[in-house]
XYZ file of C-alpha atoms in Angstrom:
587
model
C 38.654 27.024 -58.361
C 35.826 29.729 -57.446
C 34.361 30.715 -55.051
C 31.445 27.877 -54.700
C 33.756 24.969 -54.892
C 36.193 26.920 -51.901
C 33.272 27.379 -49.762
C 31.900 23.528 -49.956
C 35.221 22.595 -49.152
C 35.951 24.335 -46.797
C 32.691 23.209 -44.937
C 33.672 19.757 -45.919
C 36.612 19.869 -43.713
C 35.268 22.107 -40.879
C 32.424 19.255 -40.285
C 35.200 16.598 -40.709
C 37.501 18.413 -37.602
C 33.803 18.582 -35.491
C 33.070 14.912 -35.844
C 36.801 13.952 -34.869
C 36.729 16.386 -31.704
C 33.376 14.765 -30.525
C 34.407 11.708 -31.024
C 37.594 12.246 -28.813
C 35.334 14.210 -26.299
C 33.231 10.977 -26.158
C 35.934 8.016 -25.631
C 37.191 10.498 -23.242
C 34.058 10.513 -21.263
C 33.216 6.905 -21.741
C 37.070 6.167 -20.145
C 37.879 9.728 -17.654
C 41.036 9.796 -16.979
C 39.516 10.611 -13.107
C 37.058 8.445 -11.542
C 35.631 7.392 -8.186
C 37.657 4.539 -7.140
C 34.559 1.778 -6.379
C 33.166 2.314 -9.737
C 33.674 -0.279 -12.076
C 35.561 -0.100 -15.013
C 37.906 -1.710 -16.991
C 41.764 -1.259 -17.555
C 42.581 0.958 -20.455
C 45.930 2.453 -21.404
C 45.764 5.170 -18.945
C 45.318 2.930 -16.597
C 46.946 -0.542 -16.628
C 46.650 -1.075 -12.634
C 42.675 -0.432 -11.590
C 43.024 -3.244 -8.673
C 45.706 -1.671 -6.907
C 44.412 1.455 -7.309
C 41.227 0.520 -5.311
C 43.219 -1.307 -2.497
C 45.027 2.222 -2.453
C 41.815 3.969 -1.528
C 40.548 1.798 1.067
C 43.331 0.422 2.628
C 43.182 2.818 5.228
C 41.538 2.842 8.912
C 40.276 6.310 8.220
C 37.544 5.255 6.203
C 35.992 2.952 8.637
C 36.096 5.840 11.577
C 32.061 7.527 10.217
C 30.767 4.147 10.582
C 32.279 3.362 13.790
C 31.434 7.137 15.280
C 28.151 6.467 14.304
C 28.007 3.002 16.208
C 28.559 5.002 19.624
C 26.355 7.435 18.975
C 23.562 4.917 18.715
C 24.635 3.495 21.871
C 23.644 6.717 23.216
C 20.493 7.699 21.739
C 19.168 4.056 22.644
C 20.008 4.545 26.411
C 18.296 7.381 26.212
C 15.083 6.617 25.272
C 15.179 3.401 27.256
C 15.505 5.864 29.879
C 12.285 7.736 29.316
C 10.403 4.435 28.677
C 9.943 4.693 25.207
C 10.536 1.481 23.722
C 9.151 1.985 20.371
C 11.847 4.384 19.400
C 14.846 2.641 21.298
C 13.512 -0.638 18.926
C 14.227 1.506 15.800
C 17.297 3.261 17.003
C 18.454 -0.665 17.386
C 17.337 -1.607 14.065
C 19.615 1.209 12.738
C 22.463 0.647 15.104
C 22.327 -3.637 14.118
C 22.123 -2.490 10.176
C 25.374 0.135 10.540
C 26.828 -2.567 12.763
C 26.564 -5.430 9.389
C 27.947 -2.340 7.400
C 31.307 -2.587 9.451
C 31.644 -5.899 9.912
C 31.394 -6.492 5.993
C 33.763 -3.597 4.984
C 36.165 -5.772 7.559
C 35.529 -8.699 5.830
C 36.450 -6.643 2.531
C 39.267 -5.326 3.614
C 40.932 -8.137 5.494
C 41.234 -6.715 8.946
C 40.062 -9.506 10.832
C 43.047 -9.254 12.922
C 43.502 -5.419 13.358
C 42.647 -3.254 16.145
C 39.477 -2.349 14.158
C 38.715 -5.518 14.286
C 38.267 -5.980 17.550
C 36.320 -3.055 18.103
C 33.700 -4.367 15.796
C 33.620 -7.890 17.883
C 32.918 -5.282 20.979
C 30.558 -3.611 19.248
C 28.571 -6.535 18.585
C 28.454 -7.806 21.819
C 27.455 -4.273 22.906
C 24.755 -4.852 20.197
C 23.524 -8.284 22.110
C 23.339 -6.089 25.541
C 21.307 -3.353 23.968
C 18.751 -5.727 22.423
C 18.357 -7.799 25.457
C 17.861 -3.950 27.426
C 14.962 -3.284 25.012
C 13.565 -6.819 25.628
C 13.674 -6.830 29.224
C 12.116 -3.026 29.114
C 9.173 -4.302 27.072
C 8.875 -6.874 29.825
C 8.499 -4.379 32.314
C 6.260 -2.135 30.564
C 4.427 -6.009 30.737
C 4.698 -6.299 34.433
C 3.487 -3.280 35.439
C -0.060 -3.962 32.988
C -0.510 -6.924 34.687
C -0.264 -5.642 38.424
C -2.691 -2.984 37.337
C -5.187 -5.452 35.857
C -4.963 -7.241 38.853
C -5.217 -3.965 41.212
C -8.053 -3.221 39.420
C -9.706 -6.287 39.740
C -9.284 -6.353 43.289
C -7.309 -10.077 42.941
C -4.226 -9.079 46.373
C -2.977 -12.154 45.338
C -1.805 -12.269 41.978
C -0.418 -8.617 42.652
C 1.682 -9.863 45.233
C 2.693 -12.529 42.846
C 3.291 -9.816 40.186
C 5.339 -7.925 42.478
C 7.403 -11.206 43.137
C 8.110 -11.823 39.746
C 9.542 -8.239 39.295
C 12.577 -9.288 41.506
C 13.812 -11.776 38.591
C 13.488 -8.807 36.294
C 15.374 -6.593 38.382
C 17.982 -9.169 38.775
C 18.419 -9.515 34.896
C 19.049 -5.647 34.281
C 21.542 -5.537 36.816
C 23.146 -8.157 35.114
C 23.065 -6.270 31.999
C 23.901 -3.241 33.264
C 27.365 -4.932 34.851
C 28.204 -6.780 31.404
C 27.607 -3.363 29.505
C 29.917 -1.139 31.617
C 32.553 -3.917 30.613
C 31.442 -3.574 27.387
C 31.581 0.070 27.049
C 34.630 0.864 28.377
C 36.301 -1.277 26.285
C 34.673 0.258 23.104
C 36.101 3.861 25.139
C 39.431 2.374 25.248
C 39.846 1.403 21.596
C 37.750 4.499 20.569
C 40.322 7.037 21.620
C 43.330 4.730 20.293
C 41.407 4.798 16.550
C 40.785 8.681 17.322
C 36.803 8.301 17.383
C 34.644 10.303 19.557
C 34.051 8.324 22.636
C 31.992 10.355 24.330
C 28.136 9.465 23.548
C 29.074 6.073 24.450
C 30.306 6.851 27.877
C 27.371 9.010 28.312
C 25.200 5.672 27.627
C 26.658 4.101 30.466
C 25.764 7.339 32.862
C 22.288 6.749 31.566
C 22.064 3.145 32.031
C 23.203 3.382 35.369
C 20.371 5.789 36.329
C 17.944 3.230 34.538
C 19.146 0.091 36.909
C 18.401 3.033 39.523
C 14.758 3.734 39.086
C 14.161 -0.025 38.475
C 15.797 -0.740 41.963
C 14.063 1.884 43.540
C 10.280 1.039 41.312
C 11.031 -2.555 42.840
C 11.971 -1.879 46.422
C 8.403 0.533 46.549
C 6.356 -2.437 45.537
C 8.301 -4.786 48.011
C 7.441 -2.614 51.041
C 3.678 -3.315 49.932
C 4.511 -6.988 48.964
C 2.638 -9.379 51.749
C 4.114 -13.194 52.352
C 3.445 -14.935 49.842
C 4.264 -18.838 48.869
C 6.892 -18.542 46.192
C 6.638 -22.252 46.055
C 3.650 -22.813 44.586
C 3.249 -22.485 40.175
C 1.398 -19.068 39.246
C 0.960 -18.150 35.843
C 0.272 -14.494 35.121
C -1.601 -13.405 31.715
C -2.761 -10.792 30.107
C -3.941 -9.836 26.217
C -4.473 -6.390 24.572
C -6.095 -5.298 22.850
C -9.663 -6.220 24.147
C -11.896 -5.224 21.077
C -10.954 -6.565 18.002
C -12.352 -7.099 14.291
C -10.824 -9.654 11.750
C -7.005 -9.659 10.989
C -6.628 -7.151 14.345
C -3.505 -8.540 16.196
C -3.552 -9.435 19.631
C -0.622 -9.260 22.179
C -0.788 -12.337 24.766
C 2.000 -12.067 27.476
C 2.600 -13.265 31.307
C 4.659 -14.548 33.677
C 5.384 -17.890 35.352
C 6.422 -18.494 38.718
C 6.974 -21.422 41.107
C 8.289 -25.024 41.797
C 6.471 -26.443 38.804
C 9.124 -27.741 36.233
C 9.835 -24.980 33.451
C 9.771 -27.385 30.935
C 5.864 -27.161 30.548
C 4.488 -24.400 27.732
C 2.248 -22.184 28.218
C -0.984 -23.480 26.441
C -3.193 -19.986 25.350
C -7.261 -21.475 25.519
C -9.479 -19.713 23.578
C -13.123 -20.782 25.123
C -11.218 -23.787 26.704
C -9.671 -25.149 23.456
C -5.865 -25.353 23.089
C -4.953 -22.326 20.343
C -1.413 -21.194 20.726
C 1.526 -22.470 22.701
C 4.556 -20.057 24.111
C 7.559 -21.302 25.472
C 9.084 -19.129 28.285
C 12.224 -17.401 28.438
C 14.712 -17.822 31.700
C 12.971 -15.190 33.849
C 9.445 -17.011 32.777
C 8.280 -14.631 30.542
C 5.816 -15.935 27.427
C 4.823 -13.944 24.787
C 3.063 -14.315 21.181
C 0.923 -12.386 18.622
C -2.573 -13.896 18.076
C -4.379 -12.616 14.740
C -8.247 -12.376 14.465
C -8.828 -14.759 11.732
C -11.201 -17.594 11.690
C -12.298 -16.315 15.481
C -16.313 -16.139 14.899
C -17.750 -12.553 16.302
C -18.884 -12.132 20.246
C -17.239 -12.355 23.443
C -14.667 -14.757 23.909
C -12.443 -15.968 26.768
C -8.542 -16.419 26.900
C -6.611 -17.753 29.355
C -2.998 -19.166 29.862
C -2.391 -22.726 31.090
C 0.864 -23.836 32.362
C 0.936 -27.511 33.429
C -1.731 -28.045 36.559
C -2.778 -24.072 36.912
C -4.410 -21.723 34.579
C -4.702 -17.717 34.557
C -7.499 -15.584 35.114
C -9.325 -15.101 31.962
C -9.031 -12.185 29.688
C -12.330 -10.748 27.562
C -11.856 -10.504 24.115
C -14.902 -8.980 22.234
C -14.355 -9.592 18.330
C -16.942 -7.390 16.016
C -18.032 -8.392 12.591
C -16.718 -6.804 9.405
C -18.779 -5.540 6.306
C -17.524 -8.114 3.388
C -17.826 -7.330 -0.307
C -17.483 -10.244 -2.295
C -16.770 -9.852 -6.341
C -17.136 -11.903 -9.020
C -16.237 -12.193 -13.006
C -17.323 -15.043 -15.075
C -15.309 -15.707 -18.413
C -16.189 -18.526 -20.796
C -12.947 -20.630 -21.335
C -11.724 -20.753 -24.534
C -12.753 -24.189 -26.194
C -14.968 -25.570 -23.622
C -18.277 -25.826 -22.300
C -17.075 -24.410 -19.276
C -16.600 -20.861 -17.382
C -13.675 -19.428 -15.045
C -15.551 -17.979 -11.982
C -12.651 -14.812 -10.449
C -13.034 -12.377 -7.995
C -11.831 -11.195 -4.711
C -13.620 -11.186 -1.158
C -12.658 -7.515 0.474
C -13.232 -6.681 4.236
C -11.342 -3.268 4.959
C -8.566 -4.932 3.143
C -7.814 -8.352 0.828
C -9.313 -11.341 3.208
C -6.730 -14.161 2.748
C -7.921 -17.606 3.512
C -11.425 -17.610 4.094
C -13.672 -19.765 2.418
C -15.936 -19.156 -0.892
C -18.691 -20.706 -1.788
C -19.261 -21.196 -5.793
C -23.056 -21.912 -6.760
C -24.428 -22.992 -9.825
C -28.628 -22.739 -10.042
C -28.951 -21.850 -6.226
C -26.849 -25.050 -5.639
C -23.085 -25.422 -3.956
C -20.861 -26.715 -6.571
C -17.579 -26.327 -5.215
C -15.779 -23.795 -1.613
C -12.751 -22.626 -2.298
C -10.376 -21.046 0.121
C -9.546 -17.583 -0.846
C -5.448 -16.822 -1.501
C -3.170 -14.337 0.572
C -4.157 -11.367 -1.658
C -8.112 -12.257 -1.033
C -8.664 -13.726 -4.721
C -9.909 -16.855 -5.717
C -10.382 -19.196 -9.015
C -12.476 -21.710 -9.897
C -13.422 -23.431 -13.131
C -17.189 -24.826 -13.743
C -17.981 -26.700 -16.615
C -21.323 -26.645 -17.801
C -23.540 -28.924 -19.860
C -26.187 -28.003 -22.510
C -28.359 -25.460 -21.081
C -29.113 -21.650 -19.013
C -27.430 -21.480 -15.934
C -27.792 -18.749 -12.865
C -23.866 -18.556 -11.219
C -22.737 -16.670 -8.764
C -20.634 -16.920 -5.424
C -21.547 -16.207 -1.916
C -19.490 -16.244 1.557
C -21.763 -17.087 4.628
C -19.653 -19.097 7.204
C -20.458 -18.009 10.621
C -17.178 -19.215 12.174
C -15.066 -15.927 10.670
C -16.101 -12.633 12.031
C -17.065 -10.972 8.550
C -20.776 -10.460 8.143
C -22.655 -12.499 5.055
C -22.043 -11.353 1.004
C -23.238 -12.241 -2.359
C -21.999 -11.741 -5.167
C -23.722 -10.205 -8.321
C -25.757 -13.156 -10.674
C -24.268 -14.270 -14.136
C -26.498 -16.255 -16.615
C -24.486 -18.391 -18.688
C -26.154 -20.189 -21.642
C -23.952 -23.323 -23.125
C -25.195 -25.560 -26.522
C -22.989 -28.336 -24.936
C -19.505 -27.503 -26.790
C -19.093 -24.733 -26.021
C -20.478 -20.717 -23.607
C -22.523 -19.083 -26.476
C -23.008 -16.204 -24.133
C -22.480 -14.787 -20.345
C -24.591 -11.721 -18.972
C -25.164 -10.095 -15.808
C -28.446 -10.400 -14.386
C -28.057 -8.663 -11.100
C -27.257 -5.211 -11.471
C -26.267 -2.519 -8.821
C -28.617 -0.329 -7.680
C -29.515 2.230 -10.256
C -28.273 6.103 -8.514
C -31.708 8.653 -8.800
C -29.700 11.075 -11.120
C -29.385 8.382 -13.506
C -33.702 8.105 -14.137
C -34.225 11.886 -13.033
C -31.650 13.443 -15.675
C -33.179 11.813 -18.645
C -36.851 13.118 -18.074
C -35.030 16.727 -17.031
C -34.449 16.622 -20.845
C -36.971 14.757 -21.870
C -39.217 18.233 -21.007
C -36.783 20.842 -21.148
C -35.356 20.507 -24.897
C -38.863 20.780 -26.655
C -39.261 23.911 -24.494
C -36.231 25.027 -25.031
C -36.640 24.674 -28.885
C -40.630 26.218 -28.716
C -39.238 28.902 -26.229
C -36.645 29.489 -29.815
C -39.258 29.418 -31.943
C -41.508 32.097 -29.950
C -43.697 29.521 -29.777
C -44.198 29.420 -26.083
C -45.283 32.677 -23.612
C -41.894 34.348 -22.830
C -41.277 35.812 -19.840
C -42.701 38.739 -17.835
C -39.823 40.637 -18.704
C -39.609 39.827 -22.538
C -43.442 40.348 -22.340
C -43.125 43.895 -21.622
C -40.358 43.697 -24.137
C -42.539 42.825 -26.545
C -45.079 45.688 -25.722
C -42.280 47.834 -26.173
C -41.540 46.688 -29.460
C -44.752 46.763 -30.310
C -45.351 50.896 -30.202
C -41.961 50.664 -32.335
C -43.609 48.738 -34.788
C -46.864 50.655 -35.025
C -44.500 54.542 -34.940
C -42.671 52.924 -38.489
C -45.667 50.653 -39.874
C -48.677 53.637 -39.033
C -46.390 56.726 -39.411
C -45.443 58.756 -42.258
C -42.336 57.160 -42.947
C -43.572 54.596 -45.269
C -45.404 56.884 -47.556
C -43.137 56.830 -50.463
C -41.117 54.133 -49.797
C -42.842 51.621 -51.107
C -42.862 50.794 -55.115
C -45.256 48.076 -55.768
C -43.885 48.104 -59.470
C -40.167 47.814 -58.398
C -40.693 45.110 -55.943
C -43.467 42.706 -56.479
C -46.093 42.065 -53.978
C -45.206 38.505 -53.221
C -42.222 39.702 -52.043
C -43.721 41.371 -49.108
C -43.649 39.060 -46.044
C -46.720 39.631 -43.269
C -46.816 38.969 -39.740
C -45.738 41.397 -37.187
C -42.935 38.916 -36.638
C -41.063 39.664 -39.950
C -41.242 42.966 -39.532
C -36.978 43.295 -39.940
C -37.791 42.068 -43.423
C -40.165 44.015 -43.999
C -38.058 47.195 -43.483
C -35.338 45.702 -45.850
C -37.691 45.104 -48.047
C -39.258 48.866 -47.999
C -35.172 50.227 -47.698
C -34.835 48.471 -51.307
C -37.659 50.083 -52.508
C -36.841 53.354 -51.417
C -33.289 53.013 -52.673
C -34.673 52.375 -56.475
C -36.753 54.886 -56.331
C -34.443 57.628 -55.415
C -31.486 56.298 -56.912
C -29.861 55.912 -60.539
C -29.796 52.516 -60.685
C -31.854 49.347 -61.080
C -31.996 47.247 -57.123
C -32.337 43.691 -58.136
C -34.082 41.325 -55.323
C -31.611 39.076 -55.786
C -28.604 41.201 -54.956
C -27.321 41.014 -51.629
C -26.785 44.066 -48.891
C -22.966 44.142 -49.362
C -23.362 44.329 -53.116
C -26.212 46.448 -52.570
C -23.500 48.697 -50.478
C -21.240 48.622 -52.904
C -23.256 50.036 -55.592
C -24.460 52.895 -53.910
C -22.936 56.225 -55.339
C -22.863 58.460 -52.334
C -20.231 57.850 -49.697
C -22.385 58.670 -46.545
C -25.039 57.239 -47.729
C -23.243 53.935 -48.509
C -21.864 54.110 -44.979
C -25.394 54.576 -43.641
C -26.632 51.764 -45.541
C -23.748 49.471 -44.859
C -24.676 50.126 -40.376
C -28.284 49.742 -41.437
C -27.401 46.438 -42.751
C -25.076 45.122 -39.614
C -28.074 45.784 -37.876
C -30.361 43.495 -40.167
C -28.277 40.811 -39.936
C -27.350 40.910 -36.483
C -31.684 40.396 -35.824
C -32.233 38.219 -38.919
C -28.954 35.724 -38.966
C -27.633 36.608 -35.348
C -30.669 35.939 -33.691
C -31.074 38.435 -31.520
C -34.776 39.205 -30.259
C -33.978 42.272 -27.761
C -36.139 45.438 -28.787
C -33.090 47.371 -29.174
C -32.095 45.506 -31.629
C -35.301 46.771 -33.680
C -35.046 50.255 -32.473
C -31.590 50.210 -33.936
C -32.859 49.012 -36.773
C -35.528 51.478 -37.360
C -33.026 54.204 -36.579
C -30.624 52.985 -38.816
C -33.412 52.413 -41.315
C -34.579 56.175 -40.804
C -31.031 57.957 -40.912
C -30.120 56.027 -44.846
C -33.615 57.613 -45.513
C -32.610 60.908 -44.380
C -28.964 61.351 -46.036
C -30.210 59.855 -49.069
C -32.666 62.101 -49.443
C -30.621 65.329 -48.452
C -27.914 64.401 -51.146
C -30.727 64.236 -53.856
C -32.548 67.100 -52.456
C -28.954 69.115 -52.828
C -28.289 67.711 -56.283
């Protein structure tokens, strides 16, 4: 066997032991031997018992404690910021806390511990959940109640601040309710805290900080009783109040108030917008009503809202609604088939307008309204018989606080079968640049080209240029350096061009001449500079020649008009004269 044959077997078997080690590697990996726990996979023969295996994991208490430490530390941060009267973050701090809460109570669920220890901790810690959420509630409400008594103070109404002031005795009643039912609350969450070895701590601090909220709400309620005048209780009130005041369309509105008095609680609270029933709010057990109102088919102006609530109605609240700038698209497409177009497009004011209607016109005529959809779009099919036809769409009604659009004109032509053709016949306006740039270059190209040409007065600048060049021309044309250059029998006379603007040519031309004339061979006009170059016998000379003809080309294919391209020229021209000369003169 030699040496060939060994090798290719040898490789043979090498890539046979590579392929079986991957392949091990890889039904390895696809099956580890180690693996988290909760990740699914099946039973192979390493491991025959994957169920048990999991219940092994989690059957343990000590895997629940991060979700339930992080239960009563919510607690805390949300009495907190109650605390400093900022509801907006103790509303997401509860969102989190009721999300973490689900998180527990379904790993319970999991795990079967509905009759553990940790199981009742999680029942506390949703009923700790209810108190916190009714805590933000009632704190919005008093954020509420202090609005109103200022709107009232500042309307100069003693009256319905009194009344205000009356109704914030039912609100302090409720949080010191709250506050009683939490302390329960909490310390049994301390209790069977420390027994599951959590931190207890935060939620114990909650309570600390609850307490000093029921405080300041005693002591806000007892100031405004000292300036509280009799008042008869017994008679129905309705407080009300909506923010904001200036609106535009889709803006939401807050309505909220209070009720107070004899009057059976069974009545709604009827919100009037100009008189006319437009939103009804039942009230809670304190008589608090609130609602969101959105700006929607609410025509623009002033407008009047006020709360009725059986026989008695609220002052009114202002609500000033401004128009919005609509844009209203379109796109016509014949349908396939038919002598008939879909009319698409979408009505925009600051964002999609849902539900507002569209009117669809056909030759300055209203062929169909349709209502737009929740993303602002709408769809309509026309069919059309023989004829031209001007479509378009337009939105105009007065009762929606979006200011009049049109949309752009289609003509549609139709041989009754079927669209032979759709075209736009209102354009946009046409930007300036768009007519300006064209008649920019309508002028400056031919310049441009004449300017190439040296057809048109250069500048200043190249003027004097050309003055310049102009003594160059006259020093080689009038001197004594063309005396015996020229051969009229070696290069013909029609080969000479004329013009003071050919003048590079014309020195080539008379460096041929001289070149035939003082060297040993024939110059043929039709042989180029490099073979020209090539054929001369002296070395400096040939270099001489060979700069002299960079120079040539770089004026007479490189286009370059500076007069120092000609002086080089000339002095290039002048030193292959000189060295060719020497060297003959020496020889």
């Amino acid at each position: 066997m030699n040496c060939h044959v060994k090798r290719h077997l040898f490789y043979l078997v090498y890539a046979t032991l590579c392929l079986l080690v991957a392949g091990l590697l890889i039904g390895n990996g696809l099956q580890p031997l180690l693996y988290p726990a909760e990740k699914s996979v099946r039973e192979t023969r390493y491991h025959m018992n994957i169920g048990d295996l999991r219940k092994q994991a989690f059957n343990s208490s000590t895997d629940l404690l991060p979700l339930m430490q992080e239960l009563l530390d919510y607690s805390g941060t949300i009495a907190v910021t109650l605390r400093k009267s900022d509801i907006e973050s103790a509303s997401s701090d509860l969102a989190r806390y009721t999300s973490r809460y689900h998180d527990l109570q379904n790993l319970i669920i999991r795990l079967d511990m509905n009759e553990s220890e940790i199981a009742r901790f999680s029942q506390d810690a949703g009923q700790q959940k209810d108190m916190l959420s009714q805590f933000v509630t009632t704190s919005e409400s008093l954020q509420s109640l202090e609005k109103l008594e200022i709107q009232y103070q500042d309307e100069g109404n003693p009256e319905s601040v009194t009344k205000v002031r009356l109704q914030g005795k039912a609100l302090k009643n409720r949080i010191q309710t709250l506050q009683n039912q939490y302390a329960d609350i909490t310390d049994s969450l301390s209790s069977r805290g420390k027994t599951l070895g959590v931190n207890t701590e935060p939620v114990m601090q909650s309570r600390v900080e609850f307490d000093k909220l029921t405080g300041m709400v005693a002591e806000r309620q007892n100031e405004r009783d000292r300036y509280t005048r009799f008042a008869d209780t017994g008679s129905p009130f309705v407080s009300f109040l909506a923010v904001p005041n200036n609106v535009t369309f889709q803006d939401r509105v807050d309505v909220y108030g209070f009720i107070a008095g004899s009057q059976g609680r069974s009545f709604p609270v009827v919100i009037t917008l100009d008189n006319e029933p437009f939103l009804e709010v039942i009230p809670d057990e304190i008589g608090e009503f609130r609602s969101t109102v959105q700006i929607h088919n609410i025509s623009a102006g002033e407008h009047i809202l006020t709360a009725r609530w059986g026989i008695v109605v609220s002052d009114p609240s202002h609500l000033v609604v401004k128009p919005l700038e609509a844009t209203l698209g379109l796109q016509v497409l014949p349908v396939k088939g038919l002598s008939a177009v879909n009319m698409t497009g979408t009505l925009t004011a600051r964002d999609q307008a849902p539900e507002v209607p569209v009117s669809i016109l056909v030759q300055d005529q209203v062929f169909d309204t349709v209502m737009t959809s929740a993303a602002g779009t709408y769809l309509v099919t026309v069919p059309l018989s023989e004829g031209r036809y001007d479509v378009f769409t337009r939105f105009d009604d007065p009762s929606y606080p979006l200011l009049p659009s049109e949309s752009q004109h289609y003509i549609v032509e139709s041989d009754g079968t079927r669209i032979t053709s759709v075209t736009s016949s209102k354009a946009g306006p046409i930007p300036p640049w768009i007519l300006v740039l064209p008649g920019i270059l309508l002028f400056t190209i031919p310049i441009w080209y004449l300017w190439r040409k040296g057809i048109v007065q250069r500048s200043v600048s190249q003027v004097e240029d050309s003055s310049k060049l102009k003594d160059v021309r006259e020093q080689w044309v009038g001197g004594s350096a063309v005396d015996g250059m020229i051969d009229s029998d070696s290069i013909p006379a029609a080969e000479y061009p004329s013009g003071p603007e050919e003048l590079p040519r014309r020195i080539y031309l008379e460096m041929l001449s001289f070149l035939s004339s003082h060297q040993v061979f024939e110059i043929s006009p039709v042989m180029t500079p490099r073979e020209i170059a090539r054929a001369l016998p002296e070395e400096v000379c040939k270099a001489r020649f060979t700069r002299f003809i960079g120079w040539y080309e770089r004026i007479r294919y490189g286009g370059c008009q500076d007069v120092r391209c000609t002086e080089g020229l000339i002095k290039a021209a002048d030193a292959v004269r000189k060295s060719c000369q020497e060297m003959r003169d020496e020889a």
